[in-house]
Coordinates of C-alpha atoms and ligand atoms in Angstrom, one line a residue:
X1 CA 71.1 109.9 132.4
X2 CA 68.5 111.3 130.1
X3 CA 64.9 110.8 130.9
X4 CA 62.3 111.4 128.2
X5 CA 58.9 112.5 129.3
X6 CA 57.4 110.2 126.7
X7 CA 58.9 106.9 128.0
X8 CA 55.8 104.8 127.5
X9 CA 52.9 105.6 125.1
X10 CA 49.3 104.6 125.4
X11 CA 47.5 105.3 122.2
X12 CA 43.7 105.3 121.7
X13 CA 42.6 105.2 118.1
X14 CA 39.1 106.7 117.5
X15 CA 36.9 107.2 114.6
X16 CA 35.6 110.8 114.5
X17 CA 37.1 114.1 115.7
X18 CA 36.7 115.5 119.2
X19 CA 34.3 118.4 119.5
X20 CA 36.0 121.8 119.1
X21 CA 36.9 123.1 122.5
X22 CA 37.1 119.7 124.2
X23 CA 39.1 120.2 127.4
X24 CA 42.5 118.5 127.4
X25 CA 42.5 115.5 129.8
X26 CA 44.2 116.0 133.1
X27 CA 47.2 113.8 134.0
X28 CA 49.3 112.0 131.4
X29 CA 47.7 113.5 128.3
X30 CA 50.3 114.1 125.6
X31 CA 48.3 115.1 122.5
X32 CA 45.8 114.3 119.8
X33 CA 46.9 113.5 116.2
X34 CA 43.8 114.1 114.0
X35 CA 43.8 112.9 110.4
X36 CA 40.8 112.9 108.1
X37 CA 38.0 111.6 110.3
X38 CA 40.1 109.8 112.9
X39 CA 41.9 110.8 116.1
X40 CA 44.8 109.3 118.0
X41 CA 44.9 110.2 121.6
X42 CA 48.3 109.9 123.3
X43 CA 48.8 109.4 127.0
X44 CA 51.9 108.6 129.1
X45 CA 49.9 106.1 131.2
X46 CA 46.8 103.9 130.7
X47 CA 43.8 106.1 130.2
X48 CA 40.9 103.8 129.4
X49 CA 38.6 105.4 132.0
X50 CA 39.3 108.9 130.6
X51 CA 38.7 107.7 127.0
X52 CA 35.4 105.9 128.0
X53 CA 34.2 109.1 129.7
X54 CA 35.0 111.0 126.5
X55 CA 33.1 108.5 124.4
X56 CA 30.1 108.7 126.7
X57 CA 30.1 112.5 126.3
X58 CA 30.7 112.6 122.6
X59 CA 28.7 109.7 121.1
X60 CA 29.9 110.4 117.5
X61 CA 33.3 109.0 118.6
X62 CA 34.1 105.3 118.6
X63 CA 37.1 103.5 119.9
X64 CA 38.7 101.5 117.1
X65 CA 41.8 100.2 118.8
X66 CA 44.3 100.9 121.4
X67 CA 48.1 100.4 121.5
X68 CA 51.0 100.5 123.9
X69 CA 54.5 101.1 122.8
X70 CA 57.7 102.8 123.9
X71 CA 58.6 106.2 122.7
X72 CA 61.6 104.7 120.9
X73 CA 59.3 102.3 119.0
X74 CA 57.0 105.3 118.1
X75 CA 59.9 107.4 116.8
X76 CA 61.7 104.4 115.2
X77 CA 64.9 105.4 117.0
X78 CA 66.2 106.5 120.4
X79 CA 66.0 110.3 120.7
X80 CA 69.3 111.6 121.9
X81 CA 71.7 114.4 120.9
X82 CA 72.8 114.1 117.4
X83 CA 75.0 116.0 114.9
X84 CA 73.9 116.5 111.3
X85 CA 76.3 118.6 109.3
X86 CA 76.9 121.7 111.5
X87 CA 73.7 121.3 113.4
X88 CA 73.6 119.9 116.9
X89 CA 70.2 118.7 117.9
X90 CA 69.4 118.1 121.6
X91 CA 66.2 117.0 123.2
X92 CA 65.3 119.4 126.1
X93 CA 65.3 116.6 128.6
X94 CA 68.9 115.7 127.9
X95 CA 71.0 116.0 131.1
X96 CA 67.9 116.6 133.2
X97 CA 66.6 119.3 130.9
X98 CA 69.6 121.6 131.3
X99 CA 71.4 122.6 128.1
X100 CA 74.8 124.0 129.0
X101 CA 75.6 127.4 127.4
X102 CA 77.1 126.8 124.1
X103 CA 78.9 128.9 121.4
X104 CA 77.5 127.0 118.5
X105 CA 74.5 129.0 117.1
X106 CA 73.4 125.9 115.3
X107 CA 72.8 123.9 118.5
X108 CA 69.0 123.5 118.5
X109 CA 66.8 122.3 121.3
X110 CA 64.3 120.0 119.7
X111 CA 61.5 118.2 121.4
X112 CA 60.1 115.9 118.7
X113 CA 57.0 115.2 120.8
X114 CA 54.8 112.8 118.8
X115 CA 55.3 114.3 115.3
X116 CA 57.6 113.9 112.4
X117 CA 61.0 115.7 112.3
X118 CA 63.3 114.4 115.0
X119 CA 66.3 114.4 112.6
X120 CA 66.5 110.6 112.5
X121 CA 64.8 110.2 109.1
X122 CA 67.0 110.5 106.1
X123 CA 64.8 113.1 104.4
X124 CA 65.1 115.4 107.4
X125 CA 68.8 114.9 107.6
X126 CA 69.2 115.6 103.8
X127 CA 67.1 118.7 104.0
X128 CA 69.4 120.0 106.8
X129 CA 72.4 119.3 104.4
X130 CA 70.5 121.0 101.6
X131 CA 69.8 124.1 103.8
X132 CA 73.5 124.4 104.5
X133 CA 74.2 124.3 100.8
X134 CA 71.5 126.9 100.0
X135 CA 72.7 129.3 102.7
X136 CA 76.3 128.9 101.7
X137 CA 75.5 129.8 98.1
X138 CA 72.9 132.6 98.5
X139 CA 71.8 133.4 102.0
X140 CA 68.0 133.9 101.9
X141 CA 66.4 136.5 104.1
X142 CA 63.1 134.7 104.1
X143 CA 62.1 131.0 104.1
X144 CA 58.9 129.2 103.7
X145 CA 58.9 125.8 105.4
X146 CA 55.9 123.7 104.2
X147 CA 55.1 120.6 106.3
X148 CA 57.2 121.8 109.2
X149 CA 56.4 118.9 111.6
X150 CA 58.6 119.6 114.7
X151 CA 59.8 122.9 113.1
X152 CA 63.3 121.5 112.6
X153 CA 63.9 123.0 109.2
X154 CA 62.5 126.3 110.2
X155 CA 64.8 126.4 113.3
X156 CA 67.7 125.4 111.1
X157 CA 67.0 128.2 108.6
X158 CA 66.8 130.8 111.4
X159 CA 70.0 129.4 112.9
X160 CA 71.7 129.9 109.6
X161 CA 70.8 133.6 109.6
X162 CA 67.4 133.7 107.9
X163 CA 65.5 136.7 109.3
X164 CA 61.9 135.6 108.7
X165 CA 60.6 132.1 108.4
X166 CA 57.0 131.0 107.9
X167 CA 56.5 127.4 109.1
X168 CA 53.3 125.7 108.0
X169 CA 51.8 122.4 109.0
X170 CA 48.3 121.0 108.3
X171 CA 48.2 119.1 111.5
X172 CA 47.4 120.9 114.8
X173 CA 49.6 118.7 116.9
X174 CA 52.5 119.3 114.6
X175 CA 52.0 123.1 114.5
X176 CA 51.7 123.2 118.3
X177 CA 54.9 121.1 118.6
X178 CA 56.8 123.4 116.2
X179 CA 55.6 126.5 118.1
X180 CA 56.9 125.0 121.3
X181 CA 60.3 124.3 119.8
X182 CA 60.4 127.9 118.4
X183 CA 59.9 129.3 121.9
X184 CA 62.4 126.8 123.4
X185 CA 65.0 128.3 121.0
X186 CA 64.0 131.9 121.6
X187 CA 63.3 132.3 117.9
X188 CA 59.7 133.7 118.1
X189 CA 61.0 137.0 116.6
X190 CA 62.1 135.2 113.4
X191 CA 59.8 132.2 113.0
X192 CA 56.0 132.3 112.7
X193 CA 54.3 128.9 112.9
X194 CA 50.8 128.6 111.3
X195 CA 48.4 125.7 111.0
X196 CA 47.4 125.5 107.3
X197 CA 47.7 123.7 104.0
X198 CA 50.9 123.9 102.0
X199 CA 48.8 124.2 98.8
X200 CA 47.1 127.3 100.2
X201 CA 50.3 129.0 101.4
X202 CA 52.7 128.2 98.6
X203 CA 52.1 131.6 97.1
X204 CA 53.5 133.5 100.1
X205 CA 56.7 135.2 98.9
X206 CA 60.0 133.7 100.1
X207 CA 63.5 133.6 98.9
X208 CA 63.8 129.9 99.8
X209 CA 61.2 127.2 99.9
X210 CA 61.8 124.0 101.8
X211 CA 59.1 121.3 101.6
X212 CA 59.5 117.7 102.9
X213 CA 56.1 116.5 102.0
X214 CA 54.4 113.5 100.3
X215 CA 54.3 113.7 96.6
X216 CA 50.6 114.2 96.2
X217 CA 51.0 117.5 98.0
X218 CA 54.3 118.4 96.3
X219 CA 52.6 118.1 92.9
X220 CA 50.1 120.7 93.9
X221 CA 52.8 122.9 95.4
X222 CA 54.9 122.7 92.2
X223 CA 51.9 123.7 90.0
X224 CA 51.1 126.9 92.0
X225 CA 51.9 130.2 90.4
X226 CA 54.0 131.3 93.5
X227 CA 56.2 128.2 93.2
X228 CA 57.9 129.5 90.0
X229 CA 58.7 132.8 91.8
X230 CA 60.9 131.2 94.5
X231 CA 64.6 131.8 93.8
X232 CA 65.7 128.6 95.6
X233 CA 63.7 125.5 96.5
X234 CA 64.5 122.3 98.4
X235 CA 62.1 119.4 97.8
X236 CA 62.2 116.2 99.8
X237 CA 60.2 113.1 100.8
X238 CA 60.6 111.9 97.2
X239 CA 60.8 108.3 96.2
X240 CA 62.9 107.4 93.2
X241 CA 60.2 107.7 90.5
X242 CA 58.8 110.8 92.2
X243 CA 62.3 112.4 92.1
X244 CA 62.5 111.8 88.4
X245 CA 59.1 113.4 87.9
X246 CA 59.9 116.3 90.2
X247 CA 63.2 117.0 88.3
X248 CA 61.2 117.3 85.1
X249 CA 58.6 119.5 86.7
X250 CA 61.3 121.7 88.2
X251 CA 63.0 122.2 84.8
X252 CA 59.6 123.0 83.2
X253 CA 59.1 125.6 85.9
X254 CA 62.4 127.3 85.1
X255 CA 64.7 125.7 87.7
X256 CA 68.1 124.0 87.3
X257 CA 68.9 121.2 89.7
X258 CA 72.0 122.4 91.6
X259 CA 72.4 119.3 93.9
X260 CA 70.6 116.2 95.0
X261 CA 70.9 113.8 97.9
X262 CA 69.7 110.2 98.1
X263 CA 69.5 107.6 100.8
X264 CA 69.8 104.0 99.7
X265 CA 68.2 104.8 96.4
X266 CA 64.9 105.2 98.2
X267 CA 64.6 108.8 99.5
X268 CA 65.6 111.7 97.4
X269 CA 66.1 115.4 98.1
X270 CA 66.5 118.1 95.5
X271 CA 68.0 121.6 95.7
X272 CA 67.1 123.7 92.7
X273 CA 67.8 127.3 91.8
X274 CA 65.6 129.4 89.6
X275 CA 67.3 130.1 86.2
X276 CA 66.2 133.7 86.5
X277 CA 67.9 134.1 89.9
Ligands
SAM301 N1 59.8 119.2 108.0 C1 59.9 118.1 108.9 C2 61.1 117.3 108.5 O1 61.7 117.5 107.4 O2 61.4 116.4 109.2 C3 58.6 117.2 108.8 C4 58.3 116.6 107.5 S1 57.0 115.4 107.5 C5 57.6 114.3 106.3 C6 55.6 116.1 106.7 C7 54.8 117.0 107.5 O3 53.8 117.6 106.6 C8 53.9 116.4 108.6 O4 54.1 117.1 109.8 C9 52.5 116.5 108.1 O5 51.6 116.8 109.1 C10 52.6 117.7 107.2 N2 51.6 117.8 106.1 C11 51.0 116.8 105.4 N3 50.2 117.2 104.4 C12 50.3 118.6 104.5 C13 49.7 119.7 103.8 N4 48.8 119.4 102.8 N5 50.0 120.9 104.1 C14 50.8 121.2 105.2 N6 51.4 120.2 105.9 C15 51.2 119.0 105.6

C-alpha cells in the first residue's frame, strides 16, 4: 500500500513574506508558497503554536486564514503511478518508496510536493504528448522549460535524450521541488533548475522551448527577441480565445503550427516549428 508523506495538510495563509533567512520550522513543516505579498505555510500536522510564535517574531506578518484538507483535495486527484504516452510517472513513496529497477528510460520518479505538475492536469499531459512529437521529428539537444513546477517537462525532455535542459520557475517552492525531482532521477548532469522569471530567461538559446504558463506571461514570452530564434516551441495553459491569439502571434513570429491538442474545448496546447528551421 502506498503512503504519501503529505496525507493531511494544514495550511496557514499569511499576509506578508517571511524574513529572508527565516529558519524552517522543525517537525511537520512541508514548505512555503509565496505569491506577491502573501505566504502559504504548509504543515503535515496542526501548527498553530509554531505560526503564532512566527507572527510574534515577525510583526509584519498577519494570519489571514487557515485551512485543513487532504493531499488528494489539494492536488485535485489521487497521486499514484500513471502512464502518459510512453512516460511512466511514479511518486517516490509508491511501494514503500522503492522503485523496482526498470528498463523503461521514461519511467520518472516524480514527487509533486505542493506545486503544479503532477501529470494529472490536461495541460501537463498534453505537453508530454507534444514533447514526444517534437522529439520524434527533430530531437533537440537543448530545451528551455519555462514555468517548470515540479520539473516534469524538464525530466521528460531529458528522458527523451535531450542533453541540456534549463528549467525555470518564479516560485521558490516550485524550483526547490523541481531540483529535488531532478536529483531523484539522477539527472543533475543534464538539467539545471533556476528560480527566475520566464520573461527574463526567454532569450537563453535553446532548440526547444516548452512553456506551460498563464497567458499574461506567455504574451511577454512570445514578444521577446529570443522567442523567434527557437526552432521548436510548445505552448500550453491556453484557453480557447488565448489559443487563437497565440496561433496568430506564432504565425507573425515566423512559426507554422505543426500540431495542437485540446481538452474539452477548454485547454489548448500548441506545437509549432520555425519556418526557417
Ligand atoms: N511545467 C509544469 C507542468 O506543465 O505541469 C508546471 C506548469 S504550471 C501551470 C506554471 C508554473 O509557472 C508554476 O509553477 C508557476 O509558479 C510558474 N510561473 C508563473 N509565472 C511565472 C513566471 N513569470 N516565470 C516563471 N515561472 C512562472
